[in-house]
Amino acid sequence: MGFTPQVEFQEDLRRVKRSFQDKVETQKKKVEGKEQRIRDDLDIASVTDEEIFSALTELFERHGLDSPSSVDDLKEAKAQLAERVENDPTAKEINALSDITSQLSSIDEISKPLTSVYDLVESCEEFAEKQKDTVDTLLIKLYKAGSDYIDDEYDEDDHVDTCPLCGKDYDGDLREHVSKELEQLTELRQRLKSLRKTRDKCKTAVAKQKRLVSSFKTNDYSAEVNTSDATLADFQTKVGRLEEPLANLVDLLDDLEFSEAGDYAQKIGSLLDDLTERVSDIGEKREQLSEAAKKRKAKLSEDQSKKSLADDHSMLAKTLEKRMELEEARKRHAAMASVGNNYAEVVDDFVVSNSRDVNRRFDEISTDVKRFFETLEQETEGLGDPEIELKREGSRGVYLKVNFYGQDERPAYKYLSESQLNSFGLAIFLASVKRFNSNFPFVVLDDVINSYDAYKRTSLIDLFKDEMPEYQVLLLTHDDVWTRQISDQFSQWKTVRFVDWGYSSGPQKGDSSVGLEYIEKELDDDRGAEAGRDFGEFLERQLQWLCDGFGAKVKYNPENTYTLEDLFDAFISRVGTKLASSHPLYQELHNLYEARGFRNYCAHWKNPPTPYQAAEIRRYVDLWKKVDVIVRCEECERFPSYDRPRERFVCPCGDHLLTKRNN
């Protein structure tokens, strides 16, 4: 019906909407985290400028500054305190030592992400080992389908040495082998999903440590920290040597391909060993320098005024920095929320419009669907009034509703047979083609009759004739009976029969003659007996249709099988009764009736002294053609049926009438 592109686009929009909403929520949590840090630092209940100003009032008073009432006051106070710290060597050094202590503490955190990467390497090695014993995890869908295929194609006692799915030799039962492979694939897929998450977390943590190392290496500290074994400058140089291997580790994690998990695990493991050794080498010196910095700071802090100046300057600077970060985070969250809300409105409007369009198109075809379905199921008792309705709670699919013996039933699939459901589907398909493909009147039907009960062959022919006469139809079928029926009802259609196919030659055509055309070809080849047998079968089929449409009464037969004799007797009697013996149809039938004996001699072994010749059978064929010309409608190519109220015979299109003649 052409819904697929717009429905898929709608789903894409919804996925983006959900993804963006998740990002907005993540940003909101970042805002909340920054607010919590400020609340903890200042011991305040809510993070507003008024609360911040109030919490810092005592700090301002301690240094003889007016109480703050604006952010500019905070910035001005910070500048004044920075100048005082700069002019006070002790306070300046305390400030620098605080910074050094903090930086040395962050360097100590390097070992934590390295431990996580070691765990990732171990998991990669396990994954690679399991992957050796099974097939590519991407083939899991194939294996699920393959399991069903094996259930259909192989008996339980079939012995197969090589798995048709993975191509490996195995011992035991094929189904157990495939089931085991599928189980392993499912486990691998879960492992792969977990490994990807772990890899991403490790990459983020290592990248953060790489940035800290870069910052520590280049920082120009205004205080010196030395021990008997190390100086801060030497330590910075050693820490700087971690920068390159950390960068290389980030690159390896970024490039990690789990299809080659074993190789990458080896590369990452080698780099980790080198990094761990370097980190271990600086560990002892870091502790010594950190302890020396703390002692020096503690000694300088004995002068409370100096300590207060340094600490308050540090507190005010950090508060301003955290407030600025919070404001940026809030602005980003507000902007993202605004974009998200606007986008959500657009998506919701599109979904509503899309649903309205889908419903409109369903409404357009509903009348045709009802008519098409009733045509296909005209022989089914108690079934009618089909309806289609878009599922409101989903993005695709329809409800099918039918009236089943006076009761509306929804969903219809609970009550309809597979053939009836296929009728519903075909009715929707053809109605959609007719409505929405009007500028391209072409339809392909591939062996659709295989999905229907055999008696619906003629109903489907009626559907083509009455509803889609202007369409070019490409129909493929293996059903010989339906092929003959189609050939009889669509004389202008071209029939092509394919009898074989080869890799080198492709499809190979055979004799495409059908029905009367095939019989006449037999006559051209002087095969009278064969033509007689086929013509007898052809006449029986035609007379069955005619007897049914004309309402002829055939003599009861317990076996429900009727010969050419039975059908001929019933039909000519009906024509004589309803149209009179003077009617041309009766006259031509009478001529053919007198020659009907050929059937017994051609269809059964009689060993006549002089068998029927092709010329005789051709005469009977020509007699039938005269009957066919009279009885068949030239417009719709169908036989008429009895119209009881008007005592006449009329074809489905109403263009051809047979009425009684007065003798």
XYZ file of C-alpha atoms in Angstrom:
663
model
C 0.000 0.000 0.000
C 3.059 2.237 -0.031
C 3.044 2.697 3.751
C 6.508 1.279 4.389
C 8.625 4.415 3.720
C 6.478 6.750 5.800
C 6.037 4.229 8.629
C 9.788 3.544 8.745
C 10.466 7.296 8.706
C 7.987 7.705 11.556
C 9.820 5.036 13.549
C 13.161 6.730 12.840
C 11.742 10.020 14.141
C 10.511 8.300 17.282
C 13.888 6.646 17.858
C 15.630 10.014 17.579
C 13.053 11.499 19.933
C 13.693 8.798 22.554
C 17.456 9.079 22.119
C 17.373 12.872 22.509
C 15.136 12.600 25.566
C 17.742 10.291 27.107
C 20.444 12.881 26.389
C 18.333 15.628 27.974
C 17.875 13.441 31.049
C 21.636 12.772 31.205
C 22.329 16.512 31.026
C 19.785 17.099 33.782
C 21.667 14.640 36.011
C 24.893 16.506 35.294
C 23.231 19.725 36.453
C 21.999 18.002 39.602
C 25.512 16.655 40.277
C 27.094 20.097 39.982
C 24.400 21.555 42.235
C 25.080 18.879 44.835
C 28.806 19.658 44.885
C 28.112 23.354 45.534
C 25.584 22.468 48.260
C 28.156 20.215 49.939
C 30.922 22.847 49.735
C 28.811 25.711 51.098
C 26.366 23.689 53.238
C 23.318 25.272 51.626
C 19.849 23.824 50.878
C 19.390 25.123 47.343
C 21.765 26.484 44.733
C 20.593 30.032 44.092
C 22.726 33.176 43.918
C 21.036 34.456 47.076
C 21.955 31.262 48.978
C 25.542 31.415 47.678
C 25.899 35.092 48.646
C 24.516 34.368 52.106
C 26.890 31.405 52.626
C 29.925 33.555 51.651
C 29.009 36.590 53.777
C 31.126 35.414 56.728
C 34.135 34.916 54.396
C 33.746 38.477 53.100
C 33.463 39.891 56.621
C 36.565 37.961 57.680
C 38.606 39.913 55.160
C 36.915 43.262 55.659
C 34.848 43.107 52.469
C 31.257 44.274 52.028
C 28.688 41.451 51.884
C 28.164 40.259 48.291
C 24.926 41.012 46.441
C 25.945 40.089 42.893
C 28.251 37.785 40.967
C 30.392 40.791 40.128
C 30.949 41.250 43.877
C 32.263 37.674 44.023
C 34.601 38.248 41.096
C 35.855 41.517 42.603
C 36.447 39.831 45.958
C 38.316 36.996 44.283
C 40.594 39.485 42.518
C 41.293 41.320 45.785
C 42.069 38.099 47.657
C 44.267 36.902 44.774
C 46.249 40.120 44.998
C 46.637 39.690 48.766
C 47.766 36.078 48.290
C 50.220 37.154 45.603
C 51.660 39.802 47.936
C 51.812 37.365 50.838
C 54.474 34.690 50.178
C 53.183 32.400 52.901
C 49.579 32.455 51.704
C 50.778 32.089 48.134
C 52.797 29.019 49.020
C 49.942 27.474 50.993
C 47.712 27.949 47.957
C 50.283 26.357 45.668
C 50.809 23.433 48.041
C 47.066 22.791 48.111
C 47.101 22.622 44.327
C 50.132 20.309 44.307
C 48.558 17.962 46.873
C 45.375 17.760 44.801
C 47.309 17.045 41.593
C 49.453 14.355 43.243
C 46.270 12.697 44.539
C 44.816 12.587 41.015
C 48.013 10.958 39.709
C 47.470 8.164 42.221
C 44.182 7.342 40.425
C 45.974 6.172 37.244
C 46.157 2.587 38.471
C 42.341 2.258 38.744
C 41.495 2.409 34.993
C 44.518 0.192 34.262
C 43.020 -2.495 36.500
C 39.744 -2.246 34.555
C 41.621 -2.580 31.261
C 43.364 -5.714 32.565
C 39.900 -7.176 33.265
C 38.851 -6.233 29.707
C 41.925 -8.002 28.276
C 41.056 -11.147 30.197
C 37.449 -11.013 28.927
C 38.684 -10.527 25.352
C 40.886 -13.607 25.648
C 37.936 -15.672 26.904
C 35.735 -14.315 24.106
C 38.358 -15.165 21.477
C 38.675 -18.704 22.840
C 34.920 -19.298 22.713
C 34.727 -17.777 19.257
C 37.129 -20.438 17.959
C 34.613 -23.173 18.709
C 31.633 -21.613 16.977
C 30.716 -19.502 13.976
C 30.514 -15.733 13.570
C 28.138 -14.232 16.122
C 26.574 -12.147 13.340
C 25.069 -15.357 11.912
C 22.716 -15.868 14.850
C 19.621 -14.960 12.802
C 20.666 -17.436 10.119
C 20.987 -20.137 12.745
C 17.533 -19.446 14.125
C 16.063 -19.777 10.644
C 18.325 -22.746 9.939
C 17.051 -24.586 12.987
C 13.506 -24.376 11.593
C 14.801 -25.433 8.167
C 16.457 -28.551 9.585
C 13.266 -29.492 11.430
C 11.412 -29.335 8.108
C 14.015 -30.946 5.846
C 15.631 -33.669 7.961
C 14.046 -36.653 9.653
C 15.145 -37.510 13.164
C 16.895 -40.680 12.018
C 18.751 -38.971 9.131
C 22.524 -39.240 9.534
C 24.426 -36.176 8.330
C 28.186 -35.944 8.879
C 28.583 -32.258 8.055
C 26.394 -29.445 9.410
C 24.619 -27.702 6.477
C 24.819 -24.379 8.356
C 28.384 -24.105 9.643
C 30.020 -26.657 7.306
C 31.769 -28.373 10.221
C 31.954 -32.098 10.894
C 30.283 -33.094 14.143
C 29.347 -36.130 16.204
C 25.872 -36.947 17.413
C 22.452 -35.598 16.444
C 22.209 -32.744 13.917
C 19.478 -30.960 15.857
C 21.495 -31.104 19.068
C 24.531 -29.750 17.215
C 22.594 -26.809 15.748
C 20.861 -26.149 19.065
C 24.233 -26.067 20.819
C 25.674 -23.730 18.184
C 22.666 -21.433 18.549
C 23.064 -21.419 22.334
C 26.746 -20.552 21.996
C 25.963 -17.807 19.488
C 23.385 -16.292 21.819
C 25.886 -16.344 24.697
C 28.557 -14.799 22.456
C 26.211 -12.025 21.425
C 25.516 -11.170 25.075
C 29.244 -11.252 25.841
C 29.929 -9.019 22.857
C 27.351 -6.494 24.030
C 28.900 -6.462 27.525
C 32.437 -6.195 26.130
C 31.542 -3.152 24.050
C 30.152 -1.357 27.105
C 33.248 -2.226 29.162
C 35.539 -1.098 26.343
C 33.800 2.291 26.140
C 34.031 2.821 29.917
C 37.722 1.913 29.937
C 38.457 4.252 27.025
C 36.731 7.165 28.788
C 38.607 6.540 32.071
C 42.031 6.188 30.421
C 41.456 9.310 28.300
C 40.641 11.254 31.471
C 43.895 10.117 33.109
C 45.820 11.038 29.979
C 44.456 14.613 30.246
C 45.418 14.774 33.947
C 48.961 13.631 33.142
C 49.258 16.252 30.398
C 48.068 18.951 32.781
C 50.389 17.861 35.597
C 53.395 17.677 33.252
C 53.006 21.247 32.005
C 51.846 22.941 35.230
C 54.178 25.656 36.540
C 53.839 25.406 40.320
C 54.795 28.411 42.443
C 56.067 26.238 45.293
C 58.867 23.739 45.532
C 58.488 20.310 47.105
C 61.574 18.201 47.536
C 62.613 15.055 49.395
C 65.940 13.320 49.798
C 65.075 11.030 46.863
C 62.988 13.217 44.547
C 62.122 16.724 43.431
C 58.768 17.890 42.087
C 60.376 18.879 38.757
C 61.896 15.402 38.265
C 58.601 13.808 39.231
C 56.756 15.910 36.635
C 59.196 14.673 33.991
C 58.602 11.026 34.971
C 54.833 11.509 34.971
C 55.117 13.116 31.536
C 56.529 9.848 30.208
C 53.123 8.245 30.850
C 51.422 10.560 28.355
C 52.415 8.741 25.146
C 51.601 5.161 26.281
C 48.260 6.372 27.708
C 47.471 7.977 24.328
C 48.450 4.730 22.576
C 46.184 2.777 24.927
C 43.260 5.068 24.103
C 43.892 4.481 20.379
C 44.039 0.691 20.829
C 40.788 0.679 22.777
C 39.196 2.849 20.095
C 40.328 0.482 17.318
C 39.456 -2.718 19.209
C 37.748 -5.200 16.846
C 36.155 -8.067 18.740
C 36.341 -10.298 15.676
C 40.116 -10.156 16.341
C 39.783 -10.013 20.126
C 42.761 -12.318 20.737
C 45.232 -10.192 18.741
C 44.047 -6.960 20.345
C 44.170 -8.507 23.815
C 47.834 -9.333 23.221
C 48.685 -5.814 22.011
C 46.789 -4.104 24.837
C 48.276 -6.488 27.394
C 51.846 -5.661 26.328
C 51.167 -1.926 26.547
C 49.501 -2.359 29.951
C 52.515 -4.193 31.358
C 54.781 -1.303 30.313
C 52.388 1.293 31.755
C 51.951 -0.596 35.013
C 55.714 -0.743 35.461
C 56.034 3.019 34.905
C 53.147 3.799 37.252
C 54.674 1.543 39.892
C 58.012 3.317 39.468
C 56.521 6.718 40.336
C 54.255 5.468 43.117
C 56.749 5.624 45.962
C 58.070 9.059 44.949
C 54.492 10.369 44.637
C 53.793 9.351 48.219
C 57.006 10.995 49.445
C 56.280 14.252 47.611
C 52.654 14.262 48.736
C 53.669 13.747 52.351
C 56.301 16.502 52.094
C 53.754 18.933 50.601
C 51.238 18.204 53.355
C 53.870 18.730 56.091
C 55.040 21.984 54.548
C 51.460 23.186 54.197
C 50.661 22.198 57.805
C 53.673 24.137 59.105
C 52.794 27.238 57.093
C 49.169 26.932 58.191
C 50.148 27.417 61.820
C 49.710 31.092 61.039
C 45.910 31.066 60.950
C 45.623 34.390 59.175
C 47.817 33.162 56.354
C 45.946 29.858 56.177
C 42.565 31.609 56.212
C 43.621 33.930 53.395
C 44.837 31.054 51.210
C 41.867 28.770 52.000
C 39.278 31.525 51.516
C 40.800 32.574 48.213
C 40.788 28.937 47.110
C 37.166 28.477 48.290
C 35.972 31.623 46.504
C 37.816 30.719 43.288
C 36.406 27.176 43.290
C 32.909 28.436 44.066
C 33.007 30.838 41.122
C 34.391 28.126 38.851
C 31.732 25.598 39.925
C 28.997 28.224 39.605
C 30.165 29.032 36.063
C 30.191 25.306 35.185
C 26.705 24.971 36.685
C 25.385 27.907 34.672
C 26.822 26.431 31.481
C 25.281 23.053 32.314
C 21.902 24.688 33.072
C 21.975 26.645 29.806
C 22.851 23.498 27.885
C 20.069 21.577 29.591
C 17.543 24.357 28.918
C 18.584 24.558 25.250
C 18.450 20.782 24.841
C 15.058 20.603 26.577
C 13.710 23.360 24.328
C 14.969 21.636 21.176
C 13.660 18.320 22.468
C 10.204 19.733 23.192
C 10.001 21.418 19.792
C 11.172 18.251 18.073
C 8.691 16.153 20.073
C 5.866 18.429 18.907
C 6.983 18.019 15.301
C 7.176 14.223 15.698
C 3.797 14.044 17.413
C 2.230 16.209 14.700
C 3.779 13.990 12.026
C 2.531 10.819 13.743
C -0.986 12.250 13.939
C -0.833 13.389 10.311
C 0.683 10.083 9.250
C -1.997 8.086 11.056
C -4.661 10.295 9.522
C -3.192 9.701 6.064
C -2.997 5.945 6.627
C -6.585 5.882 7.878
C -7.699 7.958 4.901
C -6.098 5.518 2.506
C -7.619 2.587 4.341
C -11.003 4.280 4.105
C -10.468 4.763 0.374
C -9.978 1.068 -0.246
C -12.393 -0.309 2.364
C -15.309 -0.546 -0.076
C -13.163 -2.322 -2.657
C -11.721 -4.673 -0.039
C -15.210 -5.637 1.087
C -16.343 -6.288 -2.477
C -13.173 -8.167 -3.469
C -13.277 -10.359 -0.374
C -16.920 -11.213 -0.879
C -16.168 -12.135 -4.496
C -13.380 -14.493 -3.423
C -15.488 -16.000 -0.624
C -18.819 -16.053 -2.454
C -19.131 -19.800 -1.886
C -18.445 -19.583 1.873
C -21.547 -19.623 4.041
C -21.899 -17.394 7.088
C -18.998 -15.087 6.206
C -19.329 -11.464 5.147
C -18.979 -7.739 5.891
C -15.187 -7.642 6.127
C -13.568 -4.496 7.525
C -10.004 -3.301 7.918
C -8.886 -0.937 10.647
C -5.469 0.505 11.477
C -4.088 -0.589 14.832
C -4.288 2.521 16.985
C -1.723 1.466 19.557
C 0.999 0.524 17.077
C 2.780 1.956 14.109
C 1.879 -0.720 11.627
C -0.553 -3.549 11.059
C -4.308 -3.754 10.773
C -7.220 -5.354 12.476
C -9.285 -7.650 10.298
C -12.939 -7.890 11.231
C -15.612 -10.120 9.704
C -19.213 -10.979 10.346
C -19.218 -14.669 11.211
C -22.743 -16.100 11.206
C -24.265 -12.798 12.372
C -21.569 -11.988 14.930
C -18.860 -9.364 14.396
C -15.512 -10.934 15.177
C -12.239 -9.061 15.682
C -9.470 -10.014 15.127
C -10.619 -12.177 12.255
C -7.572 -14.448 12.261
C -9.044 -16.292 15.256
C -11.967 -17.485 13.158
C -10.800 -17.582 9.537
C -8.955 -20.407 7.846
C -5.579 -19.782 6.217
C -7.251 -19.698 2.804
C -9.802 -17.119 4.013
C -7.089 -14.968 5.573
C -5.213 -15.125 2.279
C -8.397 -13.967 0.546
C -8.462 -11.009 2.917
C -4.817 -10.237 2.191
C -5.268 -10.512 -1.571
C -8.355 -8.302 -1.410
C -6.340 -5.614 0.422
C -3.437 -5.985 -2.016
C -5.533 -5.744 -5.185
C -7.634 -2.898 -3.771
C -4.412 -1.014 -2.960
C -3.010 -1.664 -6.420
C -6.195 -0.438 -8.023
C -6.392 2.687 -5.878
C -2.769 3.714 -5.498
C -1.107 2.326 -8.644
C -3.604 3.741 -11.084
C -0.844 5.493 -13.035
C 1.029 2.225 -13.432
C -1.599 -0.432 -14.190
C 0.615 -3.462 -13.756
C 0.416 -6.241 -11.171
C 2.459 -9.408 -10.593
C 0.898 -12.448 -8.886
C 3.223 -15.339 -8.118
C 1.406 -18.666 -7.694
C -1.265 -17.113 -5.478
C -3.705 -19.973 -6.089
C -1.475 -22.272 -4.003
C -2.656 -20.358 -0.930
C -6.352 -20.800 -1.688
C -8.934 -23.528 -1.805
C -9.248 -24.893 -5.353
C -12.853 -23.776 -5.817
C -11.760 -20.127 -5.615
C -10.024 -20.320 -9.000
C -13.052 -19.063 -10.861
C -13.751 -16.402 -8.199
C -10.318 -14.943 -8.720
C -10.910 -14.924 -12.479
C -14.161 -13.033 -11.865
C -12.208 -10.528 -9.790
C -9.750 -9.857 -12.614
C -12.521 -9.505 -15.169
C -14.875 -7.304 -13.177
C -12.496 -5.171 -11.137
C -9.219 -4.876 -13.042
C -9.909 -5.172 -16.775
C -7.534 -2.300 -17.594
C -4.562 -3.806 -15.745
C -1.664 -5.693 -17.256
C -1.355 -8.859 -15.182
C 1.731 -11.065 -15.003
C 0.573 -14.293 -13.391
C 2.771 -17.272 -12.591
C 1.309 -20.627 -11.576
C 2.029 -24.358 -11.383
C -1.700 -25.168 -11.457
C -2.620 -26.732 -14.842
C -6.348 -26.612 -14.111
C -6.246 -22.901 -13.390
C -4.073 -22.353 -16.447
C -6.791 -23.919 -18.625
C -9.506 -21.884 -16.909
C -7.578 -18.650 -17.393
C -6.908 -19.461 -21.040
C -10.608 -20.116 -21.580
C -11.699 -16.875 -19.912
C -8.934 -14.597 -21.216
C -8.485 -15.367 -24.878
C -6.224 -12.316 -25.395
C -3.752 -13.308 -22.706
C -0.424 -14.700 -23.797
C 0.569 -18.033 -22.232
C 4.194 -19.105 -21.850
C 5.062 -22.484 -20.380
C 8.503 -23.134 -18.865
C 9.429 -26.803 -18.704
C 12.987 -26.666 -17.378
C 15.794 -24.460 -16.166
C 19.549 -24.825 -16.297
C 22.547 -22.856 -15.055
C 23.922 -22.462 -18.549
C 20.721 -22.243 -20.575
C 18.396 -20.493 -18.113
C 14.622 -21.041 -18.404
C 13.524 -23.328 -21.235
C 10.155 -22.886 -22.911
C 7.812 -25.691 -23.838
C 4.580 -25.933 -25.765
C 2.367 -23.177 -24.403
C -0.866 -24.278 -26.125
C -3.806 -24.582 -23.747
C -7.413 -25.759 -24.078
C -8.985 -25.682 -27.518
C -5.788 -24.307 -29.017
C -3.892 -27.392 -27.848
C -6.596 -29.705 -29.237
C -6.464 -28.014 -32.624
C -2.699 -28.399 -32.634
C -3.158 -32.135 -32.097
C -5.522 -32.172 -35.058
C -2.960 -30.340 -37.180
C -0.529 -33.125 -36.291
C -3.137 -35.737 -37.366
C -3.483 -37.133 -33.863
C -7.233 -37.743 -33.934
C -7.533 -40.155 -30.990
C -5.507 -37.918 -28.659
C -7.483 -34.858 -29.779
C -10.739 -36.747 -29.185
C -9.777 -37.651 -25.620
C -8.691 -34.108 -24.801
C -11.745 -32.614 -26.518
C -14.052 -34.839 -24.487
C -12.419 -33.646 -21.273
C -12.618 -30.048 -22.519
C -16.348 -30.393 -23.261
C -17.041 -31.874 -19.837
C -15.386 -28.898 -18.185
C -17.280 -26.376 -20.328
C -20.605 -28.150 -19.823
C -20.088 -28.222 -16.060
C -19.811 -24.427 -16.072
C -22.791 -24.082 -18.403
C -24.984 -26.463 -16.396
C -24.113 -24.596 -13.227
C -24.864 -21.170 -14.704
C -28.010 -22.264 -16.563
C -29.370 -24.114 -13.543
C -29.536 -27.446 -15.388
C -30.615 -30.466 -13.335
C -28.210 -33.348 -13.687
C -29.415 -36.834 -12.837
C -28.351 -37.855 -9.337
C -25.179 -39.885 -9.160
C -24.127 -41.447 -5.811
C -20.460 -41.088 -6.731
C -20.941 -37.432 -7.711
C -19.177 -38.024 -11.056
C -20.803 -36.991 -14.291
C -19.944 -38.033 -17.799
C -20.216 -36.066 -20.994
C -23.510 -37.867 -21.641
C -25.014 -36.773 -18.314
C -24.003 -33.165 -18.745
C -25.076 -32.959 -22.369
C -28.515 -34.418 -21.594
C -29.086 -31.971 -18.740
C -27.856 -28.905 -20.607
C -29.682 -29.451 -23.910
C -32.856 -30.201 -21.974
C -32.526 -26.964 -20.029
C -31.863 -24.927 -23.179
C -34.856 -26.498 -24.914
C -37.102 -25.726 -21.947
C -36.020 -22.155 -21.339
C -35.050 -20.971 -24.838
C -37.180 -23.296 -27.035
C -36.026 -25.859 -29.585
C -36.062 -23.197 -32.333
C -33.353 -21.169 -30.630
C -29.999 -21.177 -32.507
C -28.212 -22.377 -29.361
C -30.458 -25.417 -29.138
C -29.980 -26.131 -32.852
C -26.189 -26.042 -32.635
C -26.215 -28.105 -29.441
C -28.421 -30.670 -31.155
C -25.921 -30.987 -34.005
C -23.094 -31.548 -31.530
C -25.247 -33.851 -29.397
C -25.683 -36.267 -32.285
C -21.886 -36.579 -32.566
C -21.157 -37.055 -28.861
C -20.411 -40.768 -29.265
C -16.797 -40.030 -30.149
C -16.096 -39.645 -26.429
C -16.473 -43.322 -25.581
C -14.327 -44.451 -28.473
C -11.579 -41.926 -27.827
C -11.452 -42.119 -24.025
C -11.649 -45.929 -23.666
C -10.164 -48.926 -25.467
C -12.812 -50.079 -27.975
C -10.621 -51.392 -30.797
C -13.044 -50.118 -33.476
C -12.520 -51.444 -37.032
C -12.020 -47.834 -38.205
C -10.913 -45.451 -35.455
C -11.946 -41.811 -35.402
C -9.871 -39.697 -37.724
C -8.596 -36.178 -37.107
C -10.983 -34.766 -39.707
C -13.994 -36.142 -37.795
C -12.833 -34.733 -34.484
C -12.148 -31.397 -36.159
C -15.779 -31.332 -37.329
C -16.933 -31.805 -33.722
C -14.572 -29.061 -32.590
C -16.021 -26.722 -35.191
C -19.537 -27.611 -34.014
C -18.554 -26.659 -30.483
C -17.116 -23.372 -31.693
C -20.540 -22.495 -33.121
C -22.099 -23.261 -29.741
C -19.437 -21.209 -27.965
C -19.997 -18.196 -30.226
C -23.694 -18.189 -29.367
C -23.411 -18.781 -25.649
C -20.282 -16.778 -24.714
C -20.265 -12.999 -24.198
C -17.877 -11.230 -26.550
C -17.232 -8.479 -24.004
C -16.441 -10.367 -20.778
C -15.822 -13.799 -22.412
C -17.964 -15.539 -19.783
C -21.010 -17.761 -20.007
C -24.403 -16.398 -18.978
C -26.295 -17.490 -15.874
C -30.005 -17.899 -15.322
C -31.847 -14.748 -14.225
C -34.938 -16.286 -12.645
C -37.028 -13.115 -12.100
C -36.761 -12.127 -15.768
C -36.740 -15.625 -17.236
C -33.573 -15.036 -19.205
C -29.861 -15.859 -19.274
C -27.425 -12.969 -18.799
C -23.634 -12.767 -18.559
C -21.959 -11.080 -15.539
C -21.236 -7.873 -17.437
C -24.849 -7.660 -18.664
C -23.845 -7.221 -22.297
C -24.998 -10.642 -23.517
C -28.590 -11.904 -23.181
C -30.250 -15.172 -24.198
C -34.046 -15.060 -24.175
C -36.765 -17.499 -25.156
C -37.968 -17.567 -28.734
C -41.564 -18.180 -29.737
C -41.930 -21.196 -32.050
